[in-house]
CSV table of C-alpha atoms and ligand atoms in Angstrom, one decimal:
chain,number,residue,atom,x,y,z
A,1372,UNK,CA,-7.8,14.5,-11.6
A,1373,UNK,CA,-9.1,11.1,-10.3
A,1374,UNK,CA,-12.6,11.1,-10.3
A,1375,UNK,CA,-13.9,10.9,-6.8
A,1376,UNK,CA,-15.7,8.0,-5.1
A,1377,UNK,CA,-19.1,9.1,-3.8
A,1378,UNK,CA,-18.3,7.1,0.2
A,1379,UNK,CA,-15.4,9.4,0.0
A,1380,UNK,CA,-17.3,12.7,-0.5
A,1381,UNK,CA,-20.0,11.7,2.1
A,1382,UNK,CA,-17.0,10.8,4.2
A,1383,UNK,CA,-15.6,14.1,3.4
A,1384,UNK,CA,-18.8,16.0,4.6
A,1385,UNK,CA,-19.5,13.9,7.9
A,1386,UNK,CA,-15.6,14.8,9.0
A,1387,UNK,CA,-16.6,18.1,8.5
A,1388,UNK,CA,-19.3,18.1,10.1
A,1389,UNK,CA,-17.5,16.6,13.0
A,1390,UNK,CA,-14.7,19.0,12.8
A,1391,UNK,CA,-16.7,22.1,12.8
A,1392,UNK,CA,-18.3,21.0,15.8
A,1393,UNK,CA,-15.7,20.1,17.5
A,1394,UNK,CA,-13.8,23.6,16.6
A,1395,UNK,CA,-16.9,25.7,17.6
A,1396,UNK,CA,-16.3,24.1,21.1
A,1397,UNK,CA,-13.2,24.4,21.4
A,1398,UNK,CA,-13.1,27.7,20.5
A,1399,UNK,CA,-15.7,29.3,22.6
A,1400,UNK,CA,-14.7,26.9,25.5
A,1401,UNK,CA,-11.3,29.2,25.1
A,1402,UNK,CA,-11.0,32.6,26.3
A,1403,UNK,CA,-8.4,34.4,23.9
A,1404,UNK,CA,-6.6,33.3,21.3
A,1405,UNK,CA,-2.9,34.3,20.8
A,1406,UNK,CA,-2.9,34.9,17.1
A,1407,UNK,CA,1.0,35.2,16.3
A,1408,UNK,CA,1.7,31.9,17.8
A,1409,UNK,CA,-1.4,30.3,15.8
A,1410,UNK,CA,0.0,31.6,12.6
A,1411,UNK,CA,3.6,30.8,13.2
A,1412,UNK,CA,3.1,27.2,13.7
A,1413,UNK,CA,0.6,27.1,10.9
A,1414,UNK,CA,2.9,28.5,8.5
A,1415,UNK,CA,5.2,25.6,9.9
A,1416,UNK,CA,3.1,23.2,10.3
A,1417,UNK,CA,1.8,23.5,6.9
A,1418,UNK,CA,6.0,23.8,5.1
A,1419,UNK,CA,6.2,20.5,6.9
A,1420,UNK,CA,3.2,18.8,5.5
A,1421,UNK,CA,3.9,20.3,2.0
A,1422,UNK,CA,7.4,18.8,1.7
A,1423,UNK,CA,6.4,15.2,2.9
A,1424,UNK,CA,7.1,11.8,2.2
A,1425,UNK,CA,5.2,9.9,-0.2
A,1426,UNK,CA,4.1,6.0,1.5
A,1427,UNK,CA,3.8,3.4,-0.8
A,1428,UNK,CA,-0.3,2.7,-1.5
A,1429,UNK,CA,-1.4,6.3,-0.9
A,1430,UNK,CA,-0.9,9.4,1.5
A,1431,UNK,CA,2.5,10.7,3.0
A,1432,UNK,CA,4.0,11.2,6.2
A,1433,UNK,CA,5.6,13.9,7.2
A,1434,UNK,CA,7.5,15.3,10.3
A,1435,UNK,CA,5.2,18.2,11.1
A,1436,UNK,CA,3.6,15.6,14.1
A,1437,UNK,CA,6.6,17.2,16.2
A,1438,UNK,CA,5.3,20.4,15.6
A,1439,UNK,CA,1.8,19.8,15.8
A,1440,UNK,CA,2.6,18.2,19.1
A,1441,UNK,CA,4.2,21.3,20.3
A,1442,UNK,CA,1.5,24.1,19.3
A,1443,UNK,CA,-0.7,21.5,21.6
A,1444,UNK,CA,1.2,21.4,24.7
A,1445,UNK,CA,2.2,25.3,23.8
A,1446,UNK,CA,-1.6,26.3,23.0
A,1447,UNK,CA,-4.2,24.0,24.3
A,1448,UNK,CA,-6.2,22.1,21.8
A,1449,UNK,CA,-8.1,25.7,20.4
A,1450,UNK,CA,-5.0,27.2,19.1
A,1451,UNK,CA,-3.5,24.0,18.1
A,1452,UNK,CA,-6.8,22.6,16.2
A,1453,UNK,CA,-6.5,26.0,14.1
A,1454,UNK,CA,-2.6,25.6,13.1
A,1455,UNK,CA,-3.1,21.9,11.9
A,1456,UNK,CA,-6.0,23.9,9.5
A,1457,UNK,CA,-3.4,25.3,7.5
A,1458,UNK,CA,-2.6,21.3,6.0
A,1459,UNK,CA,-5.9,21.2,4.7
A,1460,UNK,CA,-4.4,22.3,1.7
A,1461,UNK,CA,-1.3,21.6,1.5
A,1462,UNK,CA,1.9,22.2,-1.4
A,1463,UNK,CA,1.1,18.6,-3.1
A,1464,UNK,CA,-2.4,19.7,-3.5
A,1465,UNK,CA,-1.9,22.5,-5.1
A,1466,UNK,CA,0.2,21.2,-7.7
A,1467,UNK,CA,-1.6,18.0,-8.1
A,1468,UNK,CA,-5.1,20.3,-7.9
A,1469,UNK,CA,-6.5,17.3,-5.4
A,1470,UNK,CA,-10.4,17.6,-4.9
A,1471,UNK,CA,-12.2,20.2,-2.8
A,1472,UNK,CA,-13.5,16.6,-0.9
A,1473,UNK,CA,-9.5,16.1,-0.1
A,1474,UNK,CA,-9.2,19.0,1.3
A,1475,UNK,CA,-12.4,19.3,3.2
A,1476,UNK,CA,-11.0,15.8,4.3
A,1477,UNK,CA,-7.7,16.8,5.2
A,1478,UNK,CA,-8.8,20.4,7.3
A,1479,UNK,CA,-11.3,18.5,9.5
A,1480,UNK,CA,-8.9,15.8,10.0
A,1481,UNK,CA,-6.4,17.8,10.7
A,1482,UNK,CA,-9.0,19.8,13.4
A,1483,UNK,CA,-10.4,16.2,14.7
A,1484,UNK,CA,-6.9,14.7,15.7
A,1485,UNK,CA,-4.8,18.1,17.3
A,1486,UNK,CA,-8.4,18.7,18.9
A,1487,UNK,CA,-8.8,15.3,20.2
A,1488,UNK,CA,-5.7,14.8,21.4
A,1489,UNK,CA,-5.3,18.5,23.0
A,1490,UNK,CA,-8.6,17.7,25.0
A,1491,UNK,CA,-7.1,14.6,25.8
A,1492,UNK,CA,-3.8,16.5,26.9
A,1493,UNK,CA,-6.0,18.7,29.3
A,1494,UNK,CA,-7.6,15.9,30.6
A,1495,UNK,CA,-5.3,14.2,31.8
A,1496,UNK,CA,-3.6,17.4,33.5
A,1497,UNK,CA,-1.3,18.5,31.0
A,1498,UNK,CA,-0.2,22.3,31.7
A,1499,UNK,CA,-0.2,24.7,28.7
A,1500,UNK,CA,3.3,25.5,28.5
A,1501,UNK,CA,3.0,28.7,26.9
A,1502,UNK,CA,0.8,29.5,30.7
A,1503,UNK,CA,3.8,27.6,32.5
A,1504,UNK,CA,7.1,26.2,31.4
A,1505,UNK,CA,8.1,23.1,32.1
A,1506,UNK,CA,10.1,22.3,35.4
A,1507,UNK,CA,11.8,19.2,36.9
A,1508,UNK,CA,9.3,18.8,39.3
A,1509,UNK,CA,6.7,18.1,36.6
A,1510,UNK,CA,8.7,15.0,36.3
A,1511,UNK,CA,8.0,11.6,35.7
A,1512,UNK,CA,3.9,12.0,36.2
A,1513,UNK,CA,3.9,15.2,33.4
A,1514,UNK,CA,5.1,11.7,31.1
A,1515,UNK,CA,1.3,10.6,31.7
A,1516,UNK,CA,-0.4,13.4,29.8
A,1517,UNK,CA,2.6,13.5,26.9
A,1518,UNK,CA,2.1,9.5,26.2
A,1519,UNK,CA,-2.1,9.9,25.9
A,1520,UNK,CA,-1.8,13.1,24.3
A,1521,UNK,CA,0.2,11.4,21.4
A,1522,UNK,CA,-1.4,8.0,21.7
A,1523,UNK,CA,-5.0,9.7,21.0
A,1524,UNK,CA,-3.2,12.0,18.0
A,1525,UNK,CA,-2.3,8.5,16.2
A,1526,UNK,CA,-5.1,6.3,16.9
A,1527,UNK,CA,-7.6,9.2,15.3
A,1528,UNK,CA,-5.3,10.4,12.7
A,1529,UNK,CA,-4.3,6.9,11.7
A,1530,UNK,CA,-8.0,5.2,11.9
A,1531,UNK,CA,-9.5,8.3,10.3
A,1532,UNK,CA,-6.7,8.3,7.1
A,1533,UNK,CA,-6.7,5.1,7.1
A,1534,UNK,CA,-10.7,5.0,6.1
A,1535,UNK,CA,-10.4,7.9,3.8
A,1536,UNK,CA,-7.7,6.3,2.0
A,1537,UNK,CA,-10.1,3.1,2.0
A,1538,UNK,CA,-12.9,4.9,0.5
A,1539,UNK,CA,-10.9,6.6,-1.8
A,1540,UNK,CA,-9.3,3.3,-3.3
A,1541,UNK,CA,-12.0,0.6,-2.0
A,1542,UNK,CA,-9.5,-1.3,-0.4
A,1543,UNK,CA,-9.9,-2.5,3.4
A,1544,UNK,CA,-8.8,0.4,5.6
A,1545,UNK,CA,-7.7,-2.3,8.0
A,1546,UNK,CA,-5.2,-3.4,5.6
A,1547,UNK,CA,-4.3,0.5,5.0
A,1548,UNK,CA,-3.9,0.7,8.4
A,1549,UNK,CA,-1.6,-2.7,8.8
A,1550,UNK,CA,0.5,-2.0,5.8
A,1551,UNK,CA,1.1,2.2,6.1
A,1552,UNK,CA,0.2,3.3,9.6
A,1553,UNK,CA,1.5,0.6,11.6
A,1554,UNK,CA,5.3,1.4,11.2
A,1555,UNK,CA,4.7,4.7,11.9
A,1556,UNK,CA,4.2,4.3,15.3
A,1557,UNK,CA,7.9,4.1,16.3
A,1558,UNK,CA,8.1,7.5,14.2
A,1559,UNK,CA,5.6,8.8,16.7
A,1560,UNK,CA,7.1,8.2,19.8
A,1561,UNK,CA,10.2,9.3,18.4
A,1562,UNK,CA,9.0,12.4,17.1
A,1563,UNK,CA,7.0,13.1,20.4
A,1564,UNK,CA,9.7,13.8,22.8
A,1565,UNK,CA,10.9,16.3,20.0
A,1566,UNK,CA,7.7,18.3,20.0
A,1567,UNK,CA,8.1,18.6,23.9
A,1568,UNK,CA,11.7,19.8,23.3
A,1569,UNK,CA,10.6,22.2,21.1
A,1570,UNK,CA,7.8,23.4,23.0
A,1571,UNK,CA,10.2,24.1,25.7
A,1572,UNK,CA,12.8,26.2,23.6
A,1573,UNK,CA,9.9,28.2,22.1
A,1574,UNK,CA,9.1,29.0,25.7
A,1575,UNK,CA,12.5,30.1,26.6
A,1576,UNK,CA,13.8,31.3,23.6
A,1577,UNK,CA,10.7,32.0,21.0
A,1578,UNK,CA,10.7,31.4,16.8
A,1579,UNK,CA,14.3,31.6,17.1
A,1580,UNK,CA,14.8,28.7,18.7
A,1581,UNK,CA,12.9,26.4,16.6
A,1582,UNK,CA,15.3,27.0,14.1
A,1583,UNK,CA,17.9,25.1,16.2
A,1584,UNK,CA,15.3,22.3,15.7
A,1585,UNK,CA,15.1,22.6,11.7
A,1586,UNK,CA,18.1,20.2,11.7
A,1587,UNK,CA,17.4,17.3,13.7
A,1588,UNK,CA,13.8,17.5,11.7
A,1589,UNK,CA,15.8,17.5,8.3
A,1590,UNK,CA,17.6,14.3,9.2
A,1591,UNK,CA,13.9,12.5,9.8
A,1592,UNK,CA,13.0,13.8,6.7
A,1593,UNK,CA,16.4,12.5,4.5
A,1594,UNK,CA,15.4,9.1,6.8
A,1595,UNK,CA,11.9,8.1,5.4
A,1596,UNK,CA,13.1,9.7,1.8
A,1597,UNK,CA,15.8,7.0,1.6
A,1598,UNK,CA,13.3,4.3,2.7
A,1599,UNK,CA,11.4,5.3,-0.2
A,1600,UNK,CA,13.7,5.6,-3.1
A,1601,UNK,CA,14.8,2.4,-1.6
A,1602,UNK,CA,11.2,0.8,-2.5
A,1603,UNK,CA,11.4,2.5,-5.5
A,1604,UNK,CA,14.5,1.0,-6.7
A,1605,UNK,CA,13.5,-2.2,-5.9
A,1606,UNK,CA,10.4,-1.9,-8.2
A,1607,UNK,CA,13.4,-0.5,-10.4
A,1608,UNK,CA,14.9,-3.7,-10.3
A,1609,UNK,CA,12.1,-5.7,-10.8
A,1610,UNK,CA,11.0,-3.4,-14.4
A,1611,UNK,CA,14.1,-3.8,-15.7
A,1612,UNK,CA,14.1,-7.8,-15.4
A,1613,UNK,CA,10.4,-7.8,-17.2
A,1614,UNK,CA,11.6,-5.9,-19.6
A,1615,UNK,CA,14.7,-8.5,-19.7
A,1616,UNK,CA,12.0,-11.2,-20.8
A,1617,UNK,CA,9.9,-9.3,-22.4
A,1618,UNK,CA,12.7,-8.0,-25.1
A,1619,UNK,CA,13.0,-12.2,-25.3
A,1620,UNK,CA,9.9,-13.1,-25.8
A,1621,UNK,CA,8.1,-10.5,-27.6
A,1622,UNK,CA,4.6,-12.2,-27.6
A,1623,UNK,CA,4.1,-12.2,-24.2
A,1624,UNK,CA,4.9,-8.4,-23.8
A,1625,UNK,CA,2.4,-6.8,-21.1
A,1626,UNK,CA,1.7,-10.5,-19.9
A,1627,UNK,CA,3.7,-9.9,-16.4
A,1628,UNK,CA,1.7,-6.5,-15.6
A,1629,UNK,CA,-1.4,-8.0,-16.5
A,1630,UNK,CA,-0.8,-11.2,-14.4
A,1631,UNK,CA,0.3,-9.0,-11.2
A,1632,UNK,CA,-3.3,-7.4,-12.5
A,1633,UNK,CA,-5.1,-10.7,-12.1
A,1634,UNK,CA,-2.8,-11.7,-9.2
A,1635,UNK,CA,-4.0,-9.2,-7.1
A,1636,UNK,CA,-7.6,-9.1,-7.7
A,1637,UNK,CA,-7.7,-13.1,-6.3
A,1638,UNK,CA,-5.3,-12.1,-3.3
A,1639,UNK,CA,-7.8,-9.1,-2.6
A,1640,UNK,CA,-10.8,-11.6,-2.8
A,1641,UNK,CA,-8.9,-13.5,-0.1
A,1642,UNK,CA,-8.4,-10.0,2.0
A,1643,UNK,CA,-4.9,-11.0,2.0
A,1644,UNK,CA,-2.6,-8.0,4.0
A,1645,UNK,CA,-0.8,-5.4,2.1
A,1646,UNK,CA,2.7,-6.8,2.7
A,1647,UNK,CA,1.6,-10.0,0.8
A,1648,UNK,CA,0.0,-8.4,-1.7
A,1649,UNK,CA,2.9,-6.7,-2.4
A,1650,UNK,CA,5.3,-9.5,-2.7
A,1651,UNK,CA,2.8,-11.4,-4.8
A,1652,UNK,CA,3.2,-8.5,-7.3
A,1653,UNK,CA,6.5,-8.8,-7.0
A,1654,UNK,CA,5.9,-12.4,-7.6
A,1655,UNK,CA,3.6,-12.0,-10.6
A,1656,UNK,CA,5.9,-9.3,-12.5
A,1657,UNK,CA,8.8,-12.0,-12.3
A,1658,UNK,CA,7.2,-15.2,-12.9
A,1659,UNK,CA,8.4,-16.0,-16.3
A,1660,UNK,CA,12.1,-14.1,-16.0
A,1661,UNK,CA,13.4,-17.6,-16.1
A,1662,UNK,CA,12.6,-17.3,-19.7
A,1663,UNK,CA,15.7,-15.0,-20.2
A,1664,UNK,CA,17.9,-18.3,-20.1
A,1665,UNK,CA,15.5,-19.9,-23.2
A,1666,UNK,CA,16.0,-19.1,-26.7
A,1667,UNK,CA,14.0,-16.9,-29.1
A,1668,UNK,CA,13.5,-19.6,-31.4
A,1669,UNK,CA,11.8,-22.1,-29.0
A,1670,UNK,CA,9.8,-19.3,-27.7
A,1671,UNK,CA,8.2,-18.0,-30.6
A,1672,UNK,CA,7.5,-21.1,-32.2
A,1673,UNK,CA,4.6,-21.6,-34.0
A,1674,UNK,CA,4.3,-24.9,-34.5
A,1675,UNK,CA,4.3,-27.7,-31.9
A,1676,UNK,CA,7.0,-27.9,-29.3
A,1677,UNK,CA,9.3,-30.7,-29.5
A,1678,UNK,CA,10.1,-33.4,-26.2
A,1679,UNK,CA,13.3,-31.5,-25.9
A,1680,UNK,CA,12.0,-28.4,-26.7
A,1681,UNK,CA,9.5,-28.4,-24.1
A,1682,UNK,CA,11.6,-30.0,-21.4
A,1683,UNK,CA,13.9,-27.0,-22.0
A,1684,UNK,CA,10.7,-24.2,-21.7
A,1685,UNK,CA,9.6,-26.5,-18.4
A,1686,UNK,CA,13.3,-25.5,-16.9
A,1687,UNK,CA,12.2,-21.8,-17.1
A,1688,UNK,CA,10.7,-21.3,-13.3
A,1689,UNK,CA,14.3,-23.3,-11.9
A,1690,UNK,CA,16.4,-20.9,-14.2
A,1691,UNK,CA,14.0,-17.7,-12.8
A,1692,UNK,CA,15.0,-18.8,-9.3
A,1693,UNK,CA,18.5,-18.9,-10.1
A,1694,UNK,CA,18.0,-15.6,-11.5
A,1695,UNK,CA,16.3,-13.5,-8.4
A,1696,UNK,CA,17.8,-16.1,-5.6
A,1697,UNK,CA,21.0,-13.5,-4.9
A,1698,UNK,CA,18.4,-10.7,-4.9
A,1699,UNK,CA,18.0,-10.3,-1.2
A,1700,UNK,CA,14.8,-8.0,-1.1
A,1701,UNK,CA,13.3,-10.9,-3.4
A,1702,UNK,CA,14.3,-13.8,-1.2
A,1703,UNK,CA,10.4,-14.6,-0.5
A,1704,UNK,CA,9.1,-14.9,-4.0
A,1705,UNK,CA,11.7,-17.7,-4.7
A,1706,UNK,CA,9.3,-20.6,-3.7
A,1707,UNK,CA,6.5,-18.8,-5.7
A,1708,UNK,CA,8.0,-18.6,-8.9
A,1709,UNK,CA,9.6,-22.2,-8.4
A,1710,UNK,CA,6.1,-23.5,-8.2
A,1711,UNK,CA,4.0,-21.5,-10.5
A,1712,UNK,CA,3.5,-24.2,-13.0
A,1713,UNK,CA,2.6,-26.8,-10.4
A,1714,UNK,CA,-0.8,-28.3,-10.9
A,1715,UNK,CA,-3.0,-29.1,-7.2
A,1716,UNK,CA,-3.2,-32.8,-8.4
A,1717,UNK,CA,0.6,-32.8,-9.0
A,1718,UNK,CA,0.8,-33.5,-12.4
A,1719,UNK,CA,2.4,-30.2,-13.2
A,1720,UNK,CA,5.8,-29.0,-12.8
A,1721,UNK,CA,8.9,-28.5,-11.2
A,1722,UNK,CA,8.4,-31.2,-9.0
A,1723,UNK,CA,4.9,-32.2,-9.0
A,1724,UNK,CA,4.1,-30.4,-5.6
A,1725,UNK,CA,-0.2,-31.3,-5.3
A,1726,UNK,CA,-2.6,-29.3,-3.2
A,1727,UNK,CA,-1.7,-27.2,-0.2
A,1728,UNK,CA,1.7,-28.3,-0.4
A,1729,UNK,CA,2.1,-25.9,-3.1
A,1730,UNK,CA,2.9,-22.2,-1.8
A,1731,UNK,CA,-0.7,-20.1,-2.0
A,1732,UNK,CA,1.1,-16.9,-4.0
A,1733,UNK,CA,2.1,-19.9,-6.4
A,1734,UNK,CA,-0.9,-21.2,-6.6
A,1735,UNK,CA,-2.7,-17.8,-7.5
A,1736,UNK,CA,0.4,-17.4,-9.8
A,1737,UNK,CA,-1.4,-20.3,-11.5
A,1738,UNK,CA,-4.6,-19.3,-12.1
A,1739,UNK,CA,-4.0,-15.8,-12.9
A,1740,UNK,CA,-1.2,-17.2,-15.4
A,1741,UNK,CA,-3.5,-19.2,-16.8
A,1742,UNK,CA,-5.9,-16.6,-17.3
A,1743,UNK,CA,-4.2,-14.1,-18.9
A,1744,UNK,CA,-2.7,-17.1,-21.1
A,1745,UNK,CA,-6.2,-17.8,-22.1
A,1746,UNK,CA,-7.3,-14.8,-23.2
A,1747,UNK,CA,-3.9,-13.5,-25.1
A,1748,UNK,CA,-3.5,-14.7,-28.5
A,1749,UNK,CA,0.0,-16.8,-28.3
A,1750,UNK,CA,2.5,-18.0,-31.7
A,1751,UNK,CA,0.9,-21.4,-31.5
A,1752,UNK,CA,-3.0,-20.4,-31.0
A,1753,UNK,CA,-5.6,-17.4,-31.0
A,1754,UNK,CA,-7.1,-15.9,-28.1
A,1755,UNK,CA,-10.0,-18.3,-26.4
A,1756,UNK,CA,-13.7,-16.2,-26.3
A,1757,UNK,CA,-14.9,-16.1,-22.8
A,1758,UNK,CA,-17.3,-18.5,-23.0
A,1759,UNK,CA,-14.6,-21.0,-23.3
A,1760,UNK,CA,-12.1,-19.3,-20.9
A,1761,UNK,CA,-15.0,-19.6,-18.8
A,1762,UNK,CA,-15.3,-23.5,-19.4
A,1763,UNK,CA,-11.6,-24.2,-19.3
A,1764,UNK,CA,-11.3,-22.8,-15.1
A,1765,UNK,CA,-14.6,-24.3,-14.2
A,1766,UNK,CA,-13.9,-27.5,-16.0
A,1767,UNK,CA,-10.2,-27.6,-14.1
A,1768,UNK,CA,-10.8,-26.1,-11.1
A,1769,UNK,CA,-9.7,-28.5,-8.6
A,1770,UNK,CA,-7.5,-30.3,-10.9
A,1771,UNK,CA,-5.0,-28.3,-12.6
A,1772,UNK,CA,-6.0,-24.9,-10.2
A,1773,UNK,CA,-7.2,-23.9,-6.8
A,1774,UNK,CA,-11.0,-23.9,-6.8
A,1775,UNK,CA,-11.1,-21.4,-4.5
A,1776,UNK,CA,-8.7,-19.1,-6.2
A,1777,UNK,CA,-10.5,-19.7,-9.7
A,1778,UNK,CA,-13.1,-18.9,-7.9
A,1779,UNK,CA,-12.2,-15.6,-6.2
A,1780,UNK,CA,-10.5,-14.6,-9.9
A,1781,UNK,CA,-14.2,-15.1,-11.2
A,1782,UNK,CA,-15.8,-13.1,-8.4
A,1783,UNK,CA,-12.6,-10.6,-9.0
A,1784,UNK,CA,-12.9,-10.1,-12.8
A,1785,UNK,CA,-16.9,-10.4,-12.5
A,1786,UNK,CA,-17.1,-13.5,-14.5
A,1787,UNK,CA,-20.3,-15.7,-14.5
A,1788,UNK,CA,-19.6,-19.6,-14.2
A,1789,UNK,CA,-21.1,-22.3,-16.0
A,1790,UNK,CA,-21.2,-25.3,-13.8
A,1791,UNK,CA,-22.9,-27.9,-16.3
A,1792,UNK,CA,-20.1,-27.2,-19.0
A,1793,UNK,CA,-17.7,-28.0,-16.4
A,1794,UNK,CA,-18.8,-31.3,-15.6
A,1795,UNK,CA,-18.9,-32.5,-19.4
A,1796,UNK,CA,-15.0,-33.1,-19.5
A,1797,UNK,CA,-13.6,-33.9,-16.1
A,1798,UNK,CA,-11.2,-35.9,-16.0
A,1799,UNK,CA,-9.3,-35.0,-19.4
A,1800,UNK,CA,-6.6,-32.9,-20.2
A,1801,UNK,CA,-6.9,-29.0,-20.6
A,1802,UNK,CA,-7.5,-27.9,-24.0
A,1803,UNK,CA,-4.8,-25.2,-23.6
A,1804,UNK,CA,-1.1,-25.1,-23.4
A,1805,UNK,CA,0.3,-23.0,-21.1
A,1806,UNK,CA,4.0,-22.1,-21.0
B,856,FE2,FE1,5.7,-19.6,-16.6
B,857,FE2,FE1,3.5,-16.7,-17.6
């Protein structure tokens, strides 16, 4: 079991806090609850949290919203606030034994947004159906209470997840929130007018009739489970070309993860969103598969390269490109890995891009490269201490890298710079070859 962050167990403990408040209220503000119904949807409710989707950084969605959003316009916030308890723990938690903190987390959030948005529901005159059905006359101003109902639902649930999840991993939950939460909100609206659906078959028809529903609810399900075999077969894809290199060039095996490693921490510096970060991975695990179309010999050479022999390795980030440039998904990490060997005073190649002009994921491709070449022992040199890794970015920073990236990777990695060593060699070459 991950060990949990300390913001995340006070986080834990002030939703609770919250959440019991909140559920006092709305309980004695309610004059009887109707058990069966409470227990029904929780038992629902909670199948359709436990068989979820799993989202790329962290957390899952699931279609139990529809559901959720019927036991509120069914049951009034009360009743509705007690069937979203049953997700505090949930089938994934149970077999992955998440923390007592996760699921203090997920009951109170579960109680803060269904009793949030039920209030919000009542507010803004929405009838409880199970008190009176729906009827055409409702119609169009009933739409009013529905939209803020499930507005409120995913502003909390997705602000409040979204700063658990940001506690949990230190990342930015803005970012969370941009990269997982935001493309939910179609799912949403399109899993609102469901719940009312529902809500108005349970009235006419009771459980049975929700079973009539199972299907359409199925079919979301199978929807968002190919999205995310989808992602996962890209980063199928991507494996299986590192390993391509790596089976080529045995010395720099590991060197891909850890420069998507190193990649990352720079981009996070520079609060860069999700969906970048993602590609630059992308980016990072394939910079070198260009190598593929150089041979062993040259590769693992020990000695000094030959003119020809390093024109040929200097031809690896064009023969990359022609590698991934058919691969639609990785159309926008073409420019990155055609540049990553570009120095900012344009005395590096492909094509001797300088500064800005070069791409910014190439550019951190380049320090974060670098880095790891540094520090990695390679055929034609031992590994550099970190005192003179140290020297080497401050000395070309501004030269051969970004300084602001070399100086978000120090920041990043926790590395302490040295700025009088730096000024003893500007101006000459680095000391270190990097292929
Ligand atoms: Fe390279
Ligand atoms: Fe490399």
């Amino acid at each position: 079991m991950k060990k949990v962050p300390i913001s995340f167990k006070a986080y834990s403990i002030f939703l609770t806090v919250c959440a019991s408040a909140l559920l006092f209220y709305l309980v004695s503000a309610t004059p009887r609850l109707s058990w069966q119904h409470i227990l029904l949807f929780g038992l629902l409710i909670w199948l359709a949290e436990s068989f979820g989707i799993d989202l790329p950084k962290v957390g899952a969605v699931s279609v139990s919203f529809a559901l959720l959003y019927a036991a509120i316009l069914l049951l009034g916030p009360a009743s509705a606030a007690l069937a979203a308890l049953s997700t505090a723990v949930v089938w994934r938690d149970i077999k992955e034994r998440s923390s007592f903190y996760r699921w203090l987390a997920n009951g109170s959030l579960a109680i803060l947004d269904t009793g949030i948005a039920g209030l919000v529901y009542l507010y803004a005159h929405g009838p409880i159906l199970m008190v009176k059905g729906l009827s055409y006359s409702d119609f169009p101003w009933i739409l009013i209470p529905f939209t803020l109902c499930a507005a409120a639902y995913f502003l909390i649930n997705s602000s409040l997840v979204s700063m658990g999840i940001g506690f949990l991993e230190d990342v930015s939950p803005v970012n969370i929130w941009l990269f997982d939460c935001k493309w939910a909100i179609p799912n949403y609206f399109a899993l609102a007018p469901l719940g009312v659906i529902l809500a108005q078959i349970y009235v006419k028809t009771g459980p049975a009739g929700i079973i009539l529903l199972i299907a359409p609810l199925l079919i979301a399900r199978q929807t968002f489970q190919v999205y995310m075999e989808l992602r996962g077969a890209y980063m199928g894809t991507v494996k299986s070309l590192v390993v391509a290199v790596e089976a080529k060039d045995p010395y720099t095996r590991g060197h891909s993860e850890r420069v998507a490693e190193y990649a990352e921490k720079i981009a996070r510096q520079l609060h860069l969103p999700e969906e970048k970060i993602e590609t630059l991975k992308y980016a990072a695990l394939l910079h070198d598969v260009g190598k593929i179309g150089i041979t062993r010999k040259i590769l693992s050479k020990t000695g000094k390269l030959t003119h020809a022999e390093y024109r040929k390795v200097k031809e690896h980030p064009e023969i990359g490109v022609a590698i991934i440039r058919e691969i639609e998904f990785l159309k926008e990490v073409v420019p990155a890995i055609f540049h990553h060997h570009e120095r900012v005073d344009g005395s590096g190649y492909v094509d001797g891009t300088k500064g800005e002009m070069i791409p910014l994921m190439a550019r951190i491709l380049a320090v974060a490269d670098s880095y790891d070449a540094m520090i990695s022992a390679r055929p034609y040199r031992p590994a550099l201490d970190q005192e003179t890794v140290i020297e080497e970015l401050t000395t070309y920073s501004g030269s051969q890298w970004d300084k602001i990236l070399v100086n978000a990777l120090m920041i990043g990695l926790g590395l302490n710079a040295n700025p009088r060593e730096g000024e003893k060699r500007k101006g000459q070459m680095s000391l270190v070859g990097y292929i």
